[in-house]
Every structure is written in C-alpha cells, then in structure tokens.
Amino acid sequence: MRTLEITTKVGCPMNCFYCPQDKLNEAYKIPRMSQIYTLSFDDFKRAISDLPKDIRIDFSGMCEPFLNNHTTDMILYAYNKEYKVSVFTTAIGINEKDIDRLKHIPFETFELHLQDKQGYSHIPQTDYLSFILLEIKKKFKNVVTGDLSKVKIVSRAGNLESIYNQYKKGPLVCSRGLERFVLFPNGQVYLCCMDYSLDHYIGNLFVSTYSYITDGTSPQSFNTVKTLLDSEEGKIICRRCEFADNKN
C-alpha cells in the first residue's frame, strides 16, 4: 500500500532511543521561532488536496502526532475526504474530547507505542495516560500495541549510529514498497520514515501536485531514487537499511 506519513511537528521532546532526533533537528534548518515547525490545519488540507485516494494517510512521521493541537482535526478531515487513515502514537497529547471525536472512525490501524522494560521509549507514565490508553482500547477500532521487547530496533538506514547494519552493494529493492513518503510542516516530502537526515528530497506538496513529484517531471525526480536503487553502488540511504534487499 502507498502511504503518506504526516509529521505534524518537528522536534519531539520524548527523544526515544529509536528516533534519532538529533539528526532530524540538524537537517531541518529553519529558525526555531518559525511556525513552520508545526503543521497547520490549512496547510495539511492544501498538501492532500490532490492526493490519490488509494494512498493511506498515516499520522506517525518523525514526532508524536498529537503534540500538534490540530491533529484530531486533520484525522477527521482526511477520513471525511474518504482516505484510509492509520495512527501510530504514544497517546501523549490525546484527551477525552479527542477520543469522543474520533471513536467512529474505522482506522486501518491504531497502534499504541507503550513504555518498554528496556527503556527504549521515553514515555512519561501518569495516571491520566493510563486512563486514556484504556479509553482508546475500549472505544477505537483496530487498536494494536507496539511491543518493543519483541521487535528488533532498526538502524534507521544508518541514522541510528549505535546500531550497525551492513552496507549493501548492487541493485536493491525495498521490501516495504517505495511510495511511503513523509510530509513535513513546511510542505517538503522526503523518501521515507528512515530518512532522519533528510537526504532524499522528493518535492513539496504546498507548491506541486503529488503526481508531479512522482512521475519524473520534477527537478528532484522520484525517478532519481529508483535509478540509485538500480545502480551498483549509488549513494542512497537504502544501502544501510534493514528493509532493503538485493534484487534477484
């Protein structure tokens, strides 16, 4: 399935082990006072105005999505526009009103990221959060929990330097599918949720259509990514990504 991940805000204060926020903050060089660090509701509507309906919209990206006060509005808007919607969240930032507004939506997936025994997730534990988690499990459809104790932490295509993944040579294929782009608050779109250093810019949905940034006509063509994947040793983050496989 093709997806567009929405990074509703840049700068996640939880700074979980598996999210190299230092790399992202260094790469996303915009003055801190700028509102462009938080995605506005109007800009979200503009970004998906011509998005093909077969693309699932995922509220996950590179920050806890509900740290943006407009995320519930965005989810409702996307659903009312007949997009399939998934959410990946720690539930930090969700309140009872949000739950009541969203409980009718048949989410493709609503995945809760919980605190783990290893301490990978830096999620503050409060009585209110425990209450919210119970309400979500009781009222939402297709709720799953992400258990990091049973999941291998990946290197984020080499961006998480404490985890090593072997460099891959030769033509590659992405096991998850290539069109899994990430939208940022400034409208810019990058390759995928592994691209924390923002190495592979695809285009900008505030000024271009989705088809324009994928059909090869844009200056930063998506076809460039495909060409690098087909090469023997073209410079692309996929060469250190756990989800990349050598082509047969």
CSV table of N, CA, C and O in Angstrom, one decimal, residues 94-205:
chain,number,residue,atom,x,y,z
A,94,ILE,N,-3.3,13.2,23.6
A,94,ILE,CA,-4.7,12.8,23.3
A,94,ILE,C,-5.5,13.1,24.6
A,94,ILE,O,-5.0,12.7,25.7
A,95,ASN,N,-6.7,13.6,24.5
A,95,ASN,CA,-7.6,13.8,25.6
A,95,ASN,C,-8.9,13.2,25.4
A,95,ASN,O,-9.2,12.6,24.3
A,96,GLU,N,-9.8,13.2,26.4
A,96,GLU,CA,-11.1,12.6,26.3
A,96,GLU,C,-11.9,13.1,25.1
A,96,GLU,O,-12.7,12.4,24.4
A,97,LYS,N,-11.8,14.4,24.9
A,97,LYS,CA,-12.6,15.0,23.8
A,97,LYS,C,-12.1,14.5,22.4
A,97,LYS,O,-12.9,14.2,21.5
A,98,ASP,N,-10.8,14.3,22.3
A,98,ASP,CA,-10.3,13.7,21.0
A,98,ASP,C,-10.8,12.3,20.8
A,98,ASP,O,-11.2,12.0,19.7
A,99,ILE,N,-10.9,11.5,21.9
A,99,ILE,CA,-11.4,10.2,21.7
A,99,ILE,C,-12.8,10.2,21.3
A,99,ILE,O,-13.2,9.4,20.4
A,100,ASP,N,-13.6,11.0,21.9
A,100,ASP,CA,-15.1,11.1,21.5
A,100,ASP,C,-15.2,11.5,20.1
A,100,ASP,O,-16.1,11.1,19.4
A,101,ARG,N,-14.4,12.4,19.6
A,101,ARG,CA,-14.5,12.9,18.2
A,101,ARG,C,-14.0,11.9,17.2
A,101,ARG,O,-14.5,11.9,16.0
A,102,LEU,N,-13.1,11.0,17.6
A,102,LEU,CA,-12.5,10.0,16.7
A,102,LEU,C,-13.1,8.6,16.7
A,102,LEU,O,-12.8,7.8,15.9
A,103,LYS,N,-13.9,8.3,17.7
A,103,LYS,CA,-14.2,6.9,18.0
A,103,LYS,C,-15.0,6.2,16.9
A,103,LYS,O,-15.1,5.0,16.8
A,104,HIS,N,-15.6,7.0,16.0
A,104,HIS,CA,-16.4,6.4,14.9
A,104,HIS,C,-15.6,6.0,13.7
A,104,HIS,O,-16.1,5.4,12.8
A,105,ILE,N,-14.3,6.4,13.7
A,105,ILE,CA,-13.5,6.2,12.5
A,105,ILE,C,-13.0,4.7,12.5
A,105,ILE,O,-12.4,4.3,13.5
A,106,PRO,N,-13.2,4.0,11.4
A,106,PRO,CA,-12.7,2.6,11.3
A,106,PRO,C,-11.2,2.6,10.9
A,106,PRO,O,-10.9,2.4,9.7
A,107,PHE,N,-10.3,3.0,11.8
A,107,PHE,CA,-8.9,3.1,11.4
A,107,PHE,C,-8.4,1.8,10.8
A,107,PHE,O,-8.8,0.7,11.2
A,108,GLU,N,-7.5,1.9,9.8
A,108,GLU,CA,-6.8,0.8,9.3
A,108,GLU,C,-6.0,0.1,10.4
A,108,GLU,O,-6.0,-1.1,10.5
A,109,THR,N,-5.3,1.0,11.1
A,109,THR,CA,-4.5,0.6,12.3
A,109,THR,C,-4.5,1.7,13.2
A,109,THR,O,-4.3,2.9,12.8
A,110,PHE,N,-4.7,1.5,14.5
A,110,PHE,CA,-4.4,2.5,15.5
A,110,PHE,C,-3.4,1.8,16.5
A,110,PHE,O,-3.8,1.1,17.4
A,111,GLU,N,-2.1,2.1,16.3
A,111,GLU,CA,-1.1,1.4,17.0
A,111,GLU,C,-0.6,2.3,18.2
A,111,GLU,O,-0.1,3.4,18.0
A,112,LEU,N,-0.6,1.7,19.4
A,112,LEU,CA,-0.2,2.4,20.6
A,112,LEU,C,1.3,2.0,20.9
A,112,LEU,O,1.6,0.8,21.0
A,113,HIS,N,2.2,2.9,21.0
A,113,HIS,CA,3.5,2.7,21.3
A,113,HIS,C,3.6,2.9,22.9
A,113,HIS,O,3.4,4.0,23.4
A,114,LEU,N,4.0,1.8,23.6
A,114,LEU,CA,4.0,1.8,25.0
A,114,LEU,C,5.4,1.8,25.6
A,114,LEU,O,6.3,1.5,24.9
A,115,GLN,N,5.5,2.2,26.8
A,115,GLN,CA,6.8,2.1,27.5
A,115,GLN,C,7.2,0.7,27.6
A,115,GLN,O,6.4,-0.2,27.7
A,116,ASP,N,8.5,0.4,27.4
A,116,ASP,CA,9.0,-0.9,27.4
A,116,ASP,C,10.0,-1.1,28.5
A,116,ASP,O,10.6,-0.1,29.1
A,117,LYS,N,10.3,-2.4,28.9
A,117,LYS,CA,11.2,-2.7,30.0
A,117,LYS,C,12.6,-2.2,29.7
A,117,LYS,O,13.4,-1.9,30.6
A,118,GLN,N,13.0,-2.3,28.5
A,118,GLN,CA,14.4,-1.9,28.1
A,118,GLN,C,14.6,-0.4,28.2
A,118,GLN,O,15.8,0.1,28.1
A,119,GLY,N,13.5,0.4,28.2
A,119,GLY,CA,13.7,1.9,28.3
A,119,GLY,C,13.9,2.5,26.9
A,119,GLY,O,14.4,3.7,26.9
A,120,TYR,N,13.6,1.8,25.8
A,120,TYR,CA,13.8,2.5,24.5
A,120,TYR,C,12.8,3.7,24.3
A,120,TYR,O,13.2,4.7,23.8
A,121,SER,N,11.6,3.5,24.8
A,121,SER,CA,10.6,4.6,24.7
A,121,SER,C,10.6,5.5,26.0
A,121,SER,O,10.5,5.0,27.1
A,122,HIS,N,10.8,6.7,25.8
A,122,HIS,CA,10.9,7.7,26.9
A,122,HIS,C,9.5,8.3,27.1
A,122,HIS,O,9.3,9.5,26.9
A,123,ILE,N,8.5,7.5,27.5
A,123,ILE,CA,7.1,8.0,27.6
A,123,ILE,C,6.8,8.2,29.1
A,123,ILE,O,6.9,7.3,29.9
A,124,PRO,N,6.5,9.5,29.4
A,124,PRO,CA,6.2,9.7,30.8
A,124,PRO,C,4.9,8.9,31.3
A,124,PRO,O,3.9,9.0,30.6
A,125,GLN,N,5.0,8.2,32.4
A,125,GLN,CA,3.9,7.4,32.8
A,125,GLN,C,3.1,8.2,33.9
A,125,GLN,O,3.6,8.6,34.9
A,126,THR,N,1.8,8.4,33.6
A,126,THR,CA,0.9,9.1,34.5
A,126,THR,C,-0.4,8.4,34.6
A,126,THR,O,-0.7,7.5,33.8
A,127,ASP,N,-1.1,8.6,35.7
A,127,ASP,CA,-2.4,8.0,35.8
A,127,ASP,C,-3.4,8.4,34.7
A,127,ASP,O,-4.2,7.6,34.2
A,128,TYR,N,-3.3,9.7,34.2
A,128,TYR,CA,-4.1,10.1,33.2
A,128,TYR,C,-3.8,9.4,31.9
A,128,TYR,O,-4.7,9.0,31.1
A,129,LEU,N,-2.5,9.2,31.6
A,129,LEU,CA,-2.2,8.4,30.4
A,129,LEU,C,-2.7,7.0,30.5
A,129,LEU,O,-3.2,6.5,29.5
A,130,SER,N,-2.6,6.4,31.6
A,130,SER,CA,-3.2,5.0,31.8
A,130,SER,C,-4.7,5.0,31.5
A,130,SER,O,-5.2,4.1,30.8
A,131,PHE,N,-5.4,6.0,32.0
A,131,PHE,CA,-6.8,6.2,31.7
A,131,PHE,C,-7.1,6.3,30.2
A,131,PHE,O,-8.0,5.7,29.6
A,132,ILE,N,-6.3,7.2,29.5
A,132,ILE,CA,-6.5,7.4,28.1
A,132,ILE,C,-6.3,6.1,27.3
A,132,ILE,O,-7.0,5.8,26.4
A,133,LEU,N,-5.2,5.4,27.7
A,133,LEU,CA,-5.0,4.1,27.0
A,133,LEU,C,-6.1,3.2,27.1
A,133,LEU,O,-6.5,2.5,26.1
A,134,LEU,N,-6.7,3.1,28.3
A,134,LEU,CA,-7.9,2.2,28.4
A,134,LEU,C,-9.1,2.7,27.6
A,134,LEU,O,-9.8,1.8,27.0
A,135,GLU,N,-9.3,4.0,27.6
A,135,GLU,CA,-10.4,4.5,26.8
A,135,GLU,C,-10.2,4.2,25.3
A,135,GLU,O,-11.1,3.9,24.6
A,136,ILE,N,-9.0,4.4,24.8
A,136,ILE,CA,-8.7,4.1,23.4
A,136,ILE,C,-8.9,2.6,23.1
A,136,ILE,O,-9.6,2.3,22.1
A,137,LYS,N,-8.5,1.7,23.9
A,137,LYS,CA,-8.7,0.3,23.7
A,137,LYS,C,-10.1,-0.1,23.7
A,137,LYS,O,-10.6,-1.0,23.0
A,138,LYS,N,-10.9,0.6,24.5
A,138,LYS,CA,-12.3,0.3,24.7
A,138,LYS,C,-13.2,0.9,23.5
A,138,LYS,O,-14.1,0.3,23.1
A,139,LYS,N,-12.8,2.1,23.0
A,139,LYS,CA,-13.7,2.8,22.1
A,139,LYS,C,-13.2,2.8,20.6
A,139,LYS,O,-14.0,3.0,19.7
A,140,PHE,N,-11.9,2.5,20.4
A,140,PHE,CA,-11.4,2.6,19.0
A,140,PHE,C,-11.4,1.2,18.3
A,140,PHE,O,-11.3,0.2,19.0
A,141,LYS,N,-11.5,1.2,17.0
A,141,LYS,CA,-11.4,0.0,16.2
A,141,LYS,C,-10.0,-0.3,15.8
A,141,LYS,O,-9.2,0.7,15.5
A,142,ASN,N,-9.6,-1.5,15.7
A,142,ASN,CA,-8.3,-2.0,15.2
A,142,ASN,C,-7.1,-1.4,15.9
A,142,ASN,O,-6.1,-1.0,15.4
A,143,VAL,N,-7.3,-1.4,17.3
A,143,VAL,CA,-6.2,-1.0,18.1
A,143,VAL,C,-5.2,-2.1,18.3
A,143,VAL,O,-5.6,-3.3,18.6
A,144,VAL,N,-3.9,-1.8,18.1
A,144,VAL,CA,-2.8,-2.8,18.4
A,144,VAL,C,-1.8,-2.1,19.3
A,144,VAL,O,-1.7,-0.9,19.3
A,145,THR,N,-1.0,-2.9,20.0
A,145,THR,CA,0.1,-2.3,20.8
A,145,THR,C,1.4,-2.7,20.2
A,145,THR,O,1.6,-3.8,19.9
A,146,GLY,N,2.3,-1.7,20.2
A,146,GLY,CA,3.7,-2.0,19.7
A,146,GLY,C,4.5,-2.4,20.9
A,146,GLY,O,4.8,-1.6,21.8
A,147,ASP,N,5.0,-3.6,20.9
A,147,ASP,CA,5.8,-4.1,22.0
A,147,ASP,C,7.3,-4.2,21.5
A,147,ASP,O,7.7,-5.1,20.8
A,148,LEU,N,8.0,-3.2,22.0
A,148,LEU,CA,9.4,-3.1,21.5
A,148,LEU,C,10.3,-4.3,22.1
A,148,LEU,O,11.4,-4.5,21.5
A,149,SER,N,9.8,-4.9,23.1
A,149,SER,CA,10.6,-6.1,23.6
A,149,SER,C,10.6,-7.2,22.7
A,149,SER,O,11.4,-8.2,22.8
A,150,LYS,N,9.6,-7.2,21.7
A,150,LYS,CA,9.5,-8.3,20.7
A,150,LYS,C,9.9,-7.9,19.3
A,150,LYS,O,9.8,-8.6,18.4
A,151,VAL,N,10.4,-6.6,19.2
A,151,VAL,CA,10.7,-6.1,17.9
A,151,VAL,C,12.1,-5.7,17.8
A,151,VAL,O,12.7,-5.1,18.8
A,152,LYS,N,12.8,-6.0,16.7
A,152,LYS,CA,14.2,-5.6,16.6
A,152,LYS,C,14.3,-4.1,16.3
A,152,LYS,O,13.6,-3.6,15.3
A,153,ILE,N,15.0,-3.4,17.0
A,153,ILE,CA,15.3,-2.0,16.8
A,153,ILE,C,16.2,-1.8,15.6
A,153,ILE,O,17.2,-2.5,15.5
A,154,VAL,N,15.7,-1.1,14.6
A,154,VAL,CA,16.5,-0.9,13.3
A,154,VAL,C,17.4,0.3,13.4
A,154,VAL,O,17.2,1.2,14.2
A,155,SER,N,18.3,0.4,12.5
A,155,SER,CA,19.3,1.5,12.5
A,155,SER,C,18.8,2.8,11.8
A,155,SER,O,19.5,3.7,11.7
A,156,ARG,N,17.5,2.8,11.4
A,156,ARG,CA,17.0,3.9,10.6
A,156,ARG,C,17.9,4.2,9.4
A,156,ARG,O,18.3,5.4,9.2
A,157,ALA,N,18.2,3.2,8.7
A,157,ALA,CA,19.1,3.3,7.5
A,157,ALA,C,20.4,4.0,7.8
A,157,ALA,O,20.9,4.8,7.0
A,158,GLY,N,21.0,3.6,8.9
A,158,GLY,CA,22.3,4.2,9.3
A,158,GLY,C,22.2,5.4,10.1
A,158,GLY,O,23.3,5.9,10.6
A,159,ASN,N,21.0,6.0,10.3
A,159,ASN,CA,20.9,7.2,11.1
A,159,ASN,C,21.0,7.0,12.6
A,159,ASN,O,21.4,7.9,13.3
A,160,LEU,N,20.7,5.8,13.0
A,160,LEU,CA,20.9,5.5,14.4
A,160,LEU,C,22.2,4.8,14.6
A,160,LEU,O,22.4,3.6,14.4
A,161,GLU,N,23.3,5.5,14.9
A,161,GLU,CA,24.6,5.1,14.7
A,161,GLU,C,25.0,4.0,15.7
A,161,GLU,O,26.0,3.3,15.5
A,162,SER,N,24.3,3.9,16.8
A,162,SER,CA,24.6,2.8,17.8
A,162,SER,C,24.2,1.4,17.3
A,162,SER,O,24.6,0.4,18.0
A,163,ILE,N,23.5,1.3,16.2
A,163,ILE,CA,23.1,0.1,15.7
A,163,ILE,C,23.7,-0.1,14.3
A,163,ILE,O,23.5,0.8,13.4
A,164,TYR,N,24.4,-1.2,14.1
A,164,TYR,CA,25.1,-1.4,12.8
A,164,TYR,C,24.3,-2.2,11.9
A,164,TYR,O,23.7,-3.2,12.3
A,165,ASN,N,24.2,-1.8,10.6
A,165,ASN,CA,23.6,-2.7,9.6
A,165,ASN,C,24.5,-2.7,8.4
A,165,ASN,O,25.0,-1.6,8.0
A,166,GLN,N,24.8,-3.8,7.9
A,166,GLN,CA,25.8,-4.0,6.8
A,166,GLN,C,25.5,-3.2,5.6
A,166,GLN,O,24.3,-3.2,5.2
A,167,TYR,N,26.5,-2.6,5.0
A,167,TYR,CA,26.3,-1.8,3.7
A,167,TYR,C,26.0,-2.8,2.6
A,167,TYR,O,26.7,-3.9,2.5
A,168,LYS,N,25.0,-2.5,1.8
A,168,LYS,CA,24.6,-3.4,0.7
A,168,LYS,C,25.0,-2.8,-0.6
A,168,LYS,O,24.7,-1.6,-0.9
A,169,LYS,N,25.7,-3.6,-1.5
A,169,LYS,CA,26.0,-3.2,-2.8
A,169,LYS,C,25.1,-3.9,-3.8
A,169,LYS,O,24.4,-4.8,-3.5
A,170,GLY,N,25.1,-3.3,-5.0
A,170,GLY,CA,24.3,-3.9,-6.1
A,170,GLY,C,22.9,-3.3,-6.1
A,170,GLY,O,22.5,-2.6,-5.2
A,171,PRO,N,22.1,-3.6,-7.1
A,171,PRO,CA,20.7,-3.2,-7.2
A,171,PRO,C,19.9,-3.6,-6.0
A,171,PRO,O,20.0,-4.8,-5.6
A,172,LEU,N,19.0,-2.8,-5.5
A,172,LEU,CA,18.2,-3.1,-4.3
A,172,LEU,C,16.7,-2.9,-4.6
A,172,LEU,O,16.3,-2.2,-5.5
A,173,VAL,N,16.0,-3.5,-3.7
A,173,VAL,CA,14.5,-3.4,-3.8
A,173,VAL,C,14.1,-3.1,-2.3
A,173,VAL,O,14.6,-3.7,-1.4
A,174,CYS,N,13.1,-2.3,-2.1
A,174,CYS,CA,12.6,-2.0,-0.8
A,174,CYS,C,11.5,-3.0,-0.5
A,174,CYS,O,10.5,-3.1,-1.2
A,175,SER,N,11.6,-3.8,0.6
A,175,SER,CA,10.6,-4.8,0.9
A,175,SER,C,9.3,-4.2,1.4
A,175,SER,O,8.3,-4.9,1.4
A,176,ARG,N,9.3,-2.9,1.7
A,176,ARG,CA,8.0,-2.3,2.2
A,176,ARG,C,7.3,-1.5,1.1
A,176,ARG,O,6.2,-1.0,1.3
A,177,GLY,N,8.0,-1.4,-0.1
A,177,GLY,CA,7.4,-0.6,-1.1
A,177,GLY,C,8.0,0.8,-1.1
A,177,GLY,O,8.2,1.4,0.0
A,178,LEU,N,8.2,1.4,-2.2
A,178,LEU,CA,8.9,2.7,-2.3
A,178,LEU,C,8.0,3.9,-1.9
A,178,LEU,O,8.5,4.9,-1.4
A,179,GLU,N,6.8,3.9,-2.3
A,179,GLU,CA,6.0,5.1,-2.1
A,179,GLU,C,5.4,5.1,-0.6
A,179,GLU,O,4.3,4.9,-0.4
A,180,ARG,N,6.3,5.5,0.3
A,180,ARG,CA,6.0,5.6,1.7
A,180,ARG,C,6.6,6.9,2.2
A,180,ARG,O,7.4,7.0,3.1
A,181,PHE,N,6.2,8.0,1.5
A,181,PHE,CA,6.8,9.3,1.7
A,181,PHE,C,6.4,9.9,3.1
A,181,PHE,O,5.4,9.5,3.7
A,182,VAL,N,7.2,10.9,3.5
A,182,VAL,CA,6.9,11.6,4.8
A,182,VAL,C,6.8,13.1,4.5
A,182,VAL,O,7.6,13.7,3.8
A,183,LEU,N,5.6,13.7,4.9
A,183,LEU,CA,5.4,15.1,4.7
A,183,LEU,C,5.8,15.8,6.0
A,183,LEU,O,5.5,15.4,7.1
A,184,PHE,N,6.5,17.0,5.8
A,184,PHE,CA,6.9,17.8,6.9
A,184,PHE,C,6.1,19.1,6.9
A,184,PHE,O,5.4,19.5,6.0
A,185,PRO,N,6.1,19.8,8.1
A,185,PRO,CA,5.3,21.0,8.2
A,185,PRO,C,5.5,22.1,7.2
A,185,PRO,O,4.7,23.0,7.0
A,186,ASN,N,6.7,22.1,6.5
A,186,ASN,CA,7.0,23.1,5.5
A,186,ASN,C,6.5,22.7,4.1
A,186,ASN,O,6.9,23.3,3.1
A,187,GLY,N,5.8,21.5,4.0
A,187,GLY,CA,5.4,21.0,2.8
A,187,GLY,C,6.3,20.1,2.1
A,187,GLY,O,5.9,19.4,1.1
A,188,GLN,N,7.6,20.0,2.5
A,188,GLN,CA,8.5,19.2,1.9
A,188,GLN,C,8.3,17.7,2.1
A,188,GLN,O,7.8,17.3,3.2
A,189,VAL,N,8.5,16.9,1.1
A,189,VAL,CA,8.3,15.5,1.2
A,189,VAL,C,9.7,14.8,1.0
A,189,VAL,O,10.4,15.1,0.1
A,190,TYR,N,9.9,13.8,1.9
A,190,TYR,CA,11.1,13.0,1.9
A,190,TYR,C,10.8,11.5,1.7
A,190,TYR,O,9.7,11.1,1.8
A,191,LEU,N,11.9,10.8,1.4
A,191,LEU,CA,11.7,9.4,0.9
A,191,LEU,C,10.9,8.5,1.8
A,191,LEU,O,10.0,7.9,1.4
A,192,CYS,N,11.2,8.5,3.1
A,192,CYS,CA,10.5,7.5,4.0
A,192,CYS,C,10.9,7.8,5.5
A,192,CYS,O,11.7,8.7,5.7
A,193,CYS,N,10.3,7.1,6.4
A,193,CYS,CA,10.5,7.3,7.8
A,193,CYS,C,11.9,6.9,8.3
A,193,CYS,O,12.1,7.0,9.5
A,194,MET,N,12.7,6.4,7.4
A,194,MET,CA,14.1,6.1,7.8
A,194,MET,C,15.0,7.3,7.5
A,194,MET,O,16.1,7.4,8.0
A,195,ASP,N,14.5,8.3,6.8
A,195,ASP,CA,15.4,9.4,6.3
A,195,ASP,C,15.4,10.5,7.3
A,195,ASP,O,15.1,11.7,7.0
A,196,TYR,N,16.0,10.3,8.5
A,196,TYR,CA,16.0,11.3,9.5
A,196,TYR,C,17.0,12.4,9.2
A,196,TYR,O,16.9,13.5,9.7
A,197,SER,N,18.0,12.1,8.3
A,197,SER,CA,19.0,13.1,7.9
A,197,SER,C,18.5,13.9,6.7
A,197,SER,O,19.2,14.8,6.2
A,198,LEU,N,17.3,13.6,6.3
A,198,LEU,CA,16.6,14.3,5.1
A,198,LEU,C,17.6,14.4,3.9
A,198,LEU,O,17.8,15.4,3.3
A,199,ASP,N,18.0,13.2,3.5
A,199,ASP,CA,19.0,13.1,2.4
A,199,ASP,C,18.2,13.1,1.1
A,199,ASP,O,18.8,13.5,0.0
A,200,HIS,N,17.0,12.6,1.0
A,200,HIS,CA,16.4,12.3,-0.3
A,200,HIS,C,15.0,13.1,-0.4
A,200,HIS,O,14.0,12.6,0.0
A,201,TYR,N,15.2,14.3,-0.8
A,201,TYR,CA,14.1,15.2,-1.0
A,201,TYR,C,13.3,14.8,-2.3
A,201,TYR,O,13.9,14.6,-3.4
A,202,ILE,N,12.0,14.7,-2.2
A,202,ILE,CA,11.2,14.3,-3.3
A,202,ILE,C,10.4,15.4,-3.9
A,202,ILE,O,10.3,15.5,-5.2
A,203,GLY,N,10.0,16.4,-3.2
A,203,GLY,CA,9.2,17.5,-3.7
A,203,GLY,C,8.5,18.3,-2.6
A,203,GLY,O,8.7,18.0,-1.4
A,204,ASN,N,7.6,19.2,-2.9
A,204,ASN,CA,6.9,20.0,-2.0
A,204,ASN,C,5.4,20.0,-2.3
A,204,ASN,O,5.0,20.5,-3.4
A,205,LEU,N,4.6,19.5,-1.4
A,205,LEU,CA,3.1,19.4,-1.7
A,205,LEU,C,2.4,20.7,-1.5
A,205,LEU,O,1.2,20.7,-1.8
